[in-house]
Tab-separated table of C-alpha atoms in Angstrom:
chain	number	residue	atom	x	y	z
A	1	MET	CA	14.956	12.928	4.510
A	2	ALA	CA	14.237	11.596	1.072
A	3	ASP	CA	11.746	8.782	0.651
A	4	ALA	CA	12.803	5.304	0.017
A	5	PRO	CA	13.083	4.629	-3.593
A	6	ARG	CA	10.106	2.332	-4.871
A	7	THR	CA	10.692	-0.861	-6.138
A	8	VAL	CA	9.289	-1.344	-9.482
A	9	LEU	CA	8.987	-4.796	-11.134
A	10	ILE	CA	8.685	-4.559	-14.874
A	11	SER	CA	7.772	-7.589	-17.196
A	12	GLY	CA	8.847	-8.014	-20.959
A	13	CYS	CA	11.880	-5.785	-20.793
A	14	SER	CA	14.381	-7.632	-23.461
A	15	SER	CA	13.002	-5.076	-26.017
A	16	GLY	CA	10.314	-2.391	-26.837
A	17	ILE	CA	8.513	-0.622	-24.377
A	18	GLY	CA	9.535	-2.660	-21.629
A	19	LEU	CA	13.147	-1.882	-22.178
A	20	GLU	CA	12.860	1.538	-22.532
A	21	LEU	CA	10.777	1.862	-19.459
A	22	ALA	CA	13.357	0.277	-17.389
A	23	VAL	CA	15.853	2.360	-18.417
A	24	GLN	CA	14.166	5.624	-17.947
A	25	LEU	CA	12.719	4.794	-14.534
A	26	ALA	CA	16.661	3.594	-13.690
A	27	HIS	CA	17.985	6.758	-14.995
A	28	ASP	CA	15.332	9.083	-12.950
A	29	PRO	CA	17.490	12.100	-11.691
A	30	ARG	CA	15.871	11.844	-8.450
A	31	GLN	CA	16.726	8.444	-8.029
A	32	ARG	CA	13.073	7.471	-7.071
A	33	TYR	CA	12.936	3.790	-8.331
A	34	GLN	CA	14.578	0.733	-7.793
A	35	VAL	CA	13.823	-1.282	-11.162
A	36	VAL	CA	13.713	-4.942	-11.553
A	37	ALA	CA	13.696	-5.640	-15.429
A	38	THR	CA	12.426	-8.885	-16.215
A	39	MET	CA	12.318	-11.032	-19.145
A	40	ARG	CA	11.785	-14.896	-19.911
A	41	ASP	CA	15.215	-15.240	-21.738
A	42	LEU	CA	17.995	-13.760	-19.986
A	43	GLY	CA	20.064	-14.721	-23.313
A	44	LYS	CA	18.438	-11.380	-24.588
A	45	LYS	CA	19.619	-9.181	-21.962
A	46	GLY	CA	22.470	-7.577	-23.774
A	47	THR	CA	20.422	-4.726	-25.097
A	48	LEU	CA	18.975	-3.760	-22.176
A	49	GLU	CA	22.263	-3.973	-19.950
A	50	ALA	CA	23.958	-1.888	-22.576
A	51	ALA	CA	21.123	0.876	-22.595
A	52	ALA	CA	21.131	0.869	-18.967
A	53	GLY	CA	24.871	1.619	-18.671
A	54	LYS	CA	25.965	2.916	-15.266
A	55	ALA	CA	22.524	2.231	-13.883
A	56	LEU	CA	22.955	-1.606	-14.110
A	57	GLY	CA	23.742	-3.016	-10.823
A	58	GLN	CA	22.911	0.470	-8.909
A	59	THR	CA	19.336	1.272	-9.933
A	60	LEU	CA	18.547	-1.540	-12.328
A	61	THR	CA	18.695	-5.092	-11.883
A	62	VAL	CA	17.754	-7.814	-14.479
A	63	ALA	CA	16.168	-11.002	-13.741
A	64	GLN	CA	14.507	-13.821	-15.206
A	65	LEU	CA	10.573	-13.977	-15.312
A	66	ASP	CA	8.255	-16.324	-17.095
A	67	VAL	CA	4.718	-15.013	-16.634
A	68	CYS	CA	3.203	-18.244	-17.606
A	69	SER	CA	4.956	-20.007	-14.718
A	70	ASP	CA	4.051	-19.819	-11.249
A	71	GLU	CA	7.215	-21.215	-10.261
A	72	SER	CA	9.219	-18.520	-12.109
A	73	VAL	CA	7.130	-15.957	-10.538
A	74	ALA	CA	7.701	-17.159	-7.127
A	75	GLN	CA	11.474	-17.349	-7.922
A	76	CYS	CA	11.667	-13.822	-9.084
A	77	LEU	CA	9.964	-12.464	-6.175
A	78	SER	CA	12.246	-14.345	-3.671
A	79	CYS	CA	15.110	-12.382	-5.133
A	80	ILE	CA	13.450	-8.946	-4.413
A	81	GLN	CA	14.554	-7.748	-0.787
A	82	GLY	CA	11.662	-8.277	1.214
A	83	GLY	CA	9.363	-9.592	-1.632
A	84	GLU	CA	7.968	-6.168	-1.589
A	85	VAL	CA	6.990	-4.629	-4.888
A	86	ASP	CA	5.588	-1.072	-4.816
A	87	VAL	CA	5.017	-0.657	-8.602
A	88	LEU	CA	3.975	-3.802	-11.036
A	89	VAL	CA	4.147	-3.161	-14.500
A	90	ASN	CA	2.622	-5.810	-16.604
A	91	ASN	CA	4.098	-5.371	-20.090
A	92	ALA	CA	5.082	-8.704	-21.120
A	93	GLY	CA	2.586	-9.678	-24.394
A	94	VAL	CA	2.385	-11.537	-27.537
A	95	GLY	CA	0.751	-10.473	-30.779
A	96	LEU	CA	-1.564	-12.845	-32.953
A	97	VAL	CA	-2.521	-11.490	-36.735
A	98	GLY	CA	-4.195	-13.317	-39.355
A	99	PRO	CA	-7.652	-14.958	-40.843
A	100	LEU	CA	-9.417	-16.757	-37.952
A	101	GLU	CA	-9.587	-20.013	-40.062
A	102	GLY	CA	-5.828	-20.087	-40.043
A	103	LEU	CA	-5.039	-19.743	-36.689
A	104	SER	CA	-4.826	-22.803	-34.349
A	105	LEU	CA	-6.452	-22.742	-30.768
A	106	ALA	CA	-3.156	-23.413	-29.349
A	107	ALA	CA	-1.717	-20.109	-30.884
A	108	MET	CA	-4.912	-18.625	-29.382
A	109	GLN	CA	-4.537	-19.826	-25.910
A	110	ASN	CA	-0.801	-18.713	-26.000
A	111	VAL	CA	-1.996	-15.217	-26.546
A	112	PHE	CA	-4.355	-15.464	-23.525
A	113	ASP	CA	-1.825	-17.367	-21.504
A	114	THR	CA	0.713	-14.563	-21.756
A	115	ASN	CA	-1.342	-11.517	-22.304
A	116	PHE	CA	-3.861	-11.868	-19.780
A	117	PHE	CA	-3.407	-14.761	-17.398
A	118	GLY	CA	0.196	-13.863	-17.421
A	119	ALA	CA	-0.746	-10.474	-16.070
A	120	VAL	CA	-3.449	-11.911	-13.409
A	121	ARG	CA	-0.641	-14.283	-11.958
A	122	LEU	CA	1.592	-11.525	-11.183
A	123	VAL	CA	-0.973	-9.539	-9.880
A	124	LYS	CA	-1.700	-12.470	-7.350
A	125	ALA	CA	1.757	-12.756	-6.256
A	126	VAL	CA	2.285	-9.065	-5.561
A	127	LEU	CA	-1.302	-8.089	-4.259
A	128	PRO	CA	-0.932	-9.585	-0.773
A	129	GLY	CA	1.876	-7.472	0.162
A	130	MET	CA	0.656	-4.565	-1.375
A	131	LYS	CA	-2.644	-4.976	0.844
A	132	ARG	CA	-0.472	-5.370	3.887
A	133	ARG	CA	1.475	-2.431	3.414
A	134	ARG	CA	-1.778	-0.417	2.033
A	135	GLN	CA	0.002	0.809	-0.835
A	136	GLY	CA	0.597	0.160	-4.368
A	137	HIS	CA	0.433	0.809	-7.961
A	138	ILE	CA	-0.394	-1.932	-10.939
A	139	VAL	CA	0.412	-0.545	-14.339
A	140	VAL	CA	-0.988	-2.776	-17.105
A	141	VAL	CA	0.264	-2.044	-20.600
A	142	SER	CA	-2.867	-2.707	-22.449
A	143	SER	CA	-4.017	-1.261	-25.937
A	144	VAL	CA	-6.710	0.631	-27.996
A	145	MET	CA	-7.422	-2.926	-29.323
A	146	GLY	CA	-8.777	-3.362	-25.573
A	147	LEU	CA	-11.398	-0.501	-26.410
A	148	GLN	CA	-12.341	-1.306	-30.122
A	149	GLY	CA	-11.518	-4.441	-32.046
A	150	VAL	CA	-9.678	-4.163	-35.246
A	151	VAL	CA	-10.101	-6.548	-38.186
A	152	PHE	CA	-7.740	-9.929	-38.181
A	153	ASN	CA	-6.776	-8.879	-34.594
A	154	GLU	CA	-9.546	-10.882	-33.085
A	155	VAL	CA	-7.524	-12.808	-30.661
A	156	TYR	CA	-5.289	-10.175	-29.587
A	157	ALA	CA	-7.926	-7.648	-29.270
A	158	ALA	CA	-9.983	-10.246	-27.086
A	159	SER	CA	-7.110	-10.716	-24.574
A	160	LYS	CA	-7.032	-6.930	-24.376
A	161	PHE	CA	-10.425	-6.817	-23.829
A	162	ALA	CA	-10.178	-9.093	-21.051
A	163	MET	CA	-7.473	-7.266	-19.646
A	164	GLU	CA	-9.559	-4.102	-19.381
A	165	GLY	CA	-12.655	-5.710	-17.774
A	166	PHE	CA	-10.440	-7.710	-15.156
A	167	PHE	CA	-8.644	-4.640	-13.974
A	168	GLU	CA	-11.227	-2.175	-14.302
A	169	SER	CA	-13.155	-4.224	-11.831
A	170	LEU	CA	-10.416	-4.866	-9.424
A	171	ALA	CA	-9.348	-1.358	-9.430
A	172	VAL	CA	-12.869	-0.435	-7.237
A	173	GLN	CA	-12.000	-2.686	-4.612
A	174	LEU	CA	-8.385	-1.922	-4.112
A	175	LEU	CA	-8.988	1.728	-3.726
A	176	GLN	CA	-9.955	0.997	0.148
A	177	PHE	CA	-6.031	-0.297	0.330
A	178	ASN	CA	-4.738	2.825	-1.336
A	179	ILE	CA	-3.565	0.724	-4.177
A	180	PHE	CA	-3.960	2.151	-7.800
A	181	ILE	CA	-4.661	0.565	-10.993
A	182	SER	CA	-3.532	2.191	-14.298
A	183	LEU	CA	-4.302	0.758	-18.011
A	184	VAL	CA	-1.963	2.573	-20.368
A	185	GLU	CA	-3.556	2.003	-24.027
A	186	PRO	CA	-1.252	2.790	-26.685
A	187	GLY	CA	-2.114	2.841	-30.477
A	188	PRO	CA	0.570	1.243	-33.127
A	189	VAL	CA	4.160	1.314	-31.759
A	190	VAL	CA	7.051	0.731	-34.013
A	191	THR	CA	9.267	-1.685	-32.780
A	192	GLU	CA	11.478	-4.443	-34.536
A	193	PHE	CA	9.118	-7.025	-33.135
A	194	GLU	CA	5.993	-5.544	-34.922
A	195	GLY	CA	8.002	-5.107	-38.248
A	196	LYS	CA	8.926	-8.878	-38.051
A	197	LEU	CA	5.636	-9.984	-37.133
A	198	LEU	CA	3.753	-8.148	-40.126
A	199	GLU	CA	6.598	-9.509	-42.525
A	200	GLN	CA	6.078	-13.156	-41.329
A	201	VAL	CA	2.107	-13.020	-41.949
A	202	SER	CA	2.826	-11.593	-45.139
A	203	THR	CA	3.891	-15.010	-46.705
A	204	ALA	CA	2.100	-17.242	-44.068
A	205	GLU	CA	-0.234	-19.884	-45.900
A	206	PHE	CA	-3.105	-19.588	-43.086
A	207	PRO	CA	-4.358	-23.018	-44.222
A	208	GLY	CA	-8.373	-23.419	-44.445
A	209	THR	CA	-8.699	-19.718	-45.215
A	210	ASP	CA	-10.816	-18.821	-48.233
A	211	PRO	CA	-9.363	-17.024	-51.008
A	212	ASP	CA	-11.666	-13.938	-50.723
A	213	THR	CA	-10.696	-13.647	-47.051
A	214	LEU	CA	-6.847	-14.113	-47.967
A	215	SER	CA	-7.127	-11.373	-50.325
A	216	TYR	CA	-8.792	-8.892	-48.201
A	217	PHE	CA	-5.854	-9.804	-45.702
A	218	ARG	CA	-2.850	-9.658	-48.114
A	219	ASP	CA	-4.070	-6.927	-50.468
A	220	LEU	CA	-5.893	-4.632	-48.219
A	221	TYR	CA	-5.057	-5.130	-44.477
A	222	LEU	CA	-1.411	-5.622	-44.494
A	223	PRO	CA	-0.666	-2.230	-46.688
A	224	ALA	CA	-2.937	-0.362	-44.587
A	225	SER	CA	-1.243	-1.497	-41.397
A	226	ARG	CA	2.204	-0.553	-42.736
A	227	GLU	CA	0.827	2.677	-43.766
A	228	LEU	CA	-0.823	2.972	-40.384
A	229	PHE	CA	2.170	2.456	-38.611
A	230	HIS	CA	4.328	4.813	-40.638
A	231	ASN	CA	1.769	7.578	-40.305
A	232	VAL	CA	0.844	7.371	-36.554
A	233	GLY	CA	2.953	4.718	-35.102
A	234	GLN	CA	4.620	5.810	-31.883
A	235	SER	CA	8.164	4.947	-30.473
A	236	PRO	CA	8.728	2.963	-27.596
A	237	GLN	CA	10.458	5.787	-25.934
A	238	ASP	CA	7.329	7.943	-26.452
A	239	VAL	CA	5.195	5.370	-24.726
A	240	ALA	CA	7.456	4.796	-21.894
A	241	LYS	CA	7.436	8.674	-21.306
A	242	VAL	CA	3.941	8.308	-20.770
A	243	ILE	CA	4.069	5.517	-18.383
A	244	VAL	CA	6.809	7.272	-16.615
A	245	LYS	CA	4.328	10.157	-15.922
A	246	VAL	CA	1.866	7.677	-14.791
A	247	ILE	CA	4.033	6.047	-12.222
A	248	GLY	CA	5.050	9.394	-10.934
A	249	SER	CA	1.487	10.524	-10.349
A	250	ALA	CA	0.304	11.635	-6.841
A	251	ARG	CA	-3.110	10.212	-7.973
A	252	PRO	CA	-2.830	7.677	-10.819
A	253	PRO	CA	-5.177	7.538	-13.420
A	254	LEU	CA	-7.456	4.553	-14.173
A	255	ARG	CA	-6.750	5.160	-18.043
A	256	ARG	CA	-4.334	6.862	-20.110
A	257	GLN	CA	-3.990	6.424	-24.027
A	258	THR	CA	-0.670	7.574	-25.331
A	259	ASN	CA	-1.229	8.725	-28.593
A	260	THR	CA	-3.803	11.337	-29.520
A	261	ARG	CA	-3.389	10.946	-33.335
A	262	TYR	CA	-4.762	7.489	-33.223
A	263	THR	CA	-8.253	6.120	-32.234
A	264	PRO	CA	-9.546	2.582	-33.278
A	265	LEU	CA	-11.705	4.433	-35.767
A	266	THR	CA	-8.816	5.291	-37.669
A	267	ALA	CA	-7.741	1.594	-38.041
A	268	LEU	CA	-11.402	0.851	-39.140
A	269	LYS	CA	-11.360	3.220	-41.973
A	270	ALA	CA	-7.822	2.306	-43.133
A	271	VAL	CA	-9.019	-1.542	-43.795
A	272	ASP	CA	-12.576	-0.383	-44.806
A	273	PRO	CA	-12.740	1.514	-47.821
A	274	SER	CA	-16.180	0.582	-48.644
A	275	GLY	CA	-17.403	2.149	-45.601
A	276	SER	CA	-19.452	-1.000	-44.860
A	277	LEU	CA	-18.108	-1.285	-41.226
A	278	LEU	CA	-18.944	2.463	-40.515
A	279	GLY	CA	-22.492	2.436	-41.307
A	280	ARG	CA	-22.432	2.511	-45.129
A	281	SER	CA	-23.680	-0.955	-45.987
A	282	PRO	CA	-23.655	-2.086	-49.529
A	283	GLY	CA	-27.573	-2.415	-49.589
A	284	GLY	CA	-27.549	1.117	-48.612
A	285	GLY	CA	-28.557	0.262	-44.811
A	286	HIS	CA	-26.936	1.944	-41.717
A	287	GLY	CA	-25.827	-1.074	-39.578
A	288	ASN	CA	-23.101	0.838	-37.774
A	289	LEU	CA	-20.611	-1.054	-35.776
A	290	LEU	CA	-19.845	1.947	-33.927
A	291	GLN	CA	-23.249	2.679	-32.739
């Protein structure tokens, strides 16, 4: 007798990795998953529904979910039969790029509210049920920037560092309940959102930023970032395939990077032609950031 399909709740499915993951799981030839694909704004569900095709209403359901709202999380879970989630995929996230002086604290707090506290909120909601059933899998879409910071991405990297520390700590105590945590760490992912973000910040003013830093950002960082995405960027489909394998693993890994062509050192080299961050300081010293 075949096992019952596992209920998979995915946040951030209006586009990108979340959309591709939801569709791939819903189209699983063995029909092992019942996917609840969520997004904050249901007005953006058209692309997902079109990609889902015949799976829509069968192995895939679209639901509203704002990870920054306790009420929204509770309402979403109440629509799931029994409120039971077998696999939670924390994918919803926002980015923030630019010189620190030109970024508002409100914008920084929004990054943490979504990327970190949004993930924590969802885990708190589904964890009691997983513990009662003595089984579950929590997948976190982190980033290689959760392992190594990248210039002009300080706040985004900090939110991913926080996720890495939180979920690595939580993973240890959950093993006794047969609940696994997997941190998936993509490098650059080529999405429409990322392209728009880089285009927007290329013309942003960033008030309060000194001319040298602004020149470094516009003349070096932005061109290097575009080249990096072009050379080693992955598609959302490729990243989703890795996550599908992680979800299907009998013994899910704690960490899985998705792109062997990219390392944080790649990004540092791209924006540090002088080598000062890599251990070749202007004064001839070796204050190596990576040591």
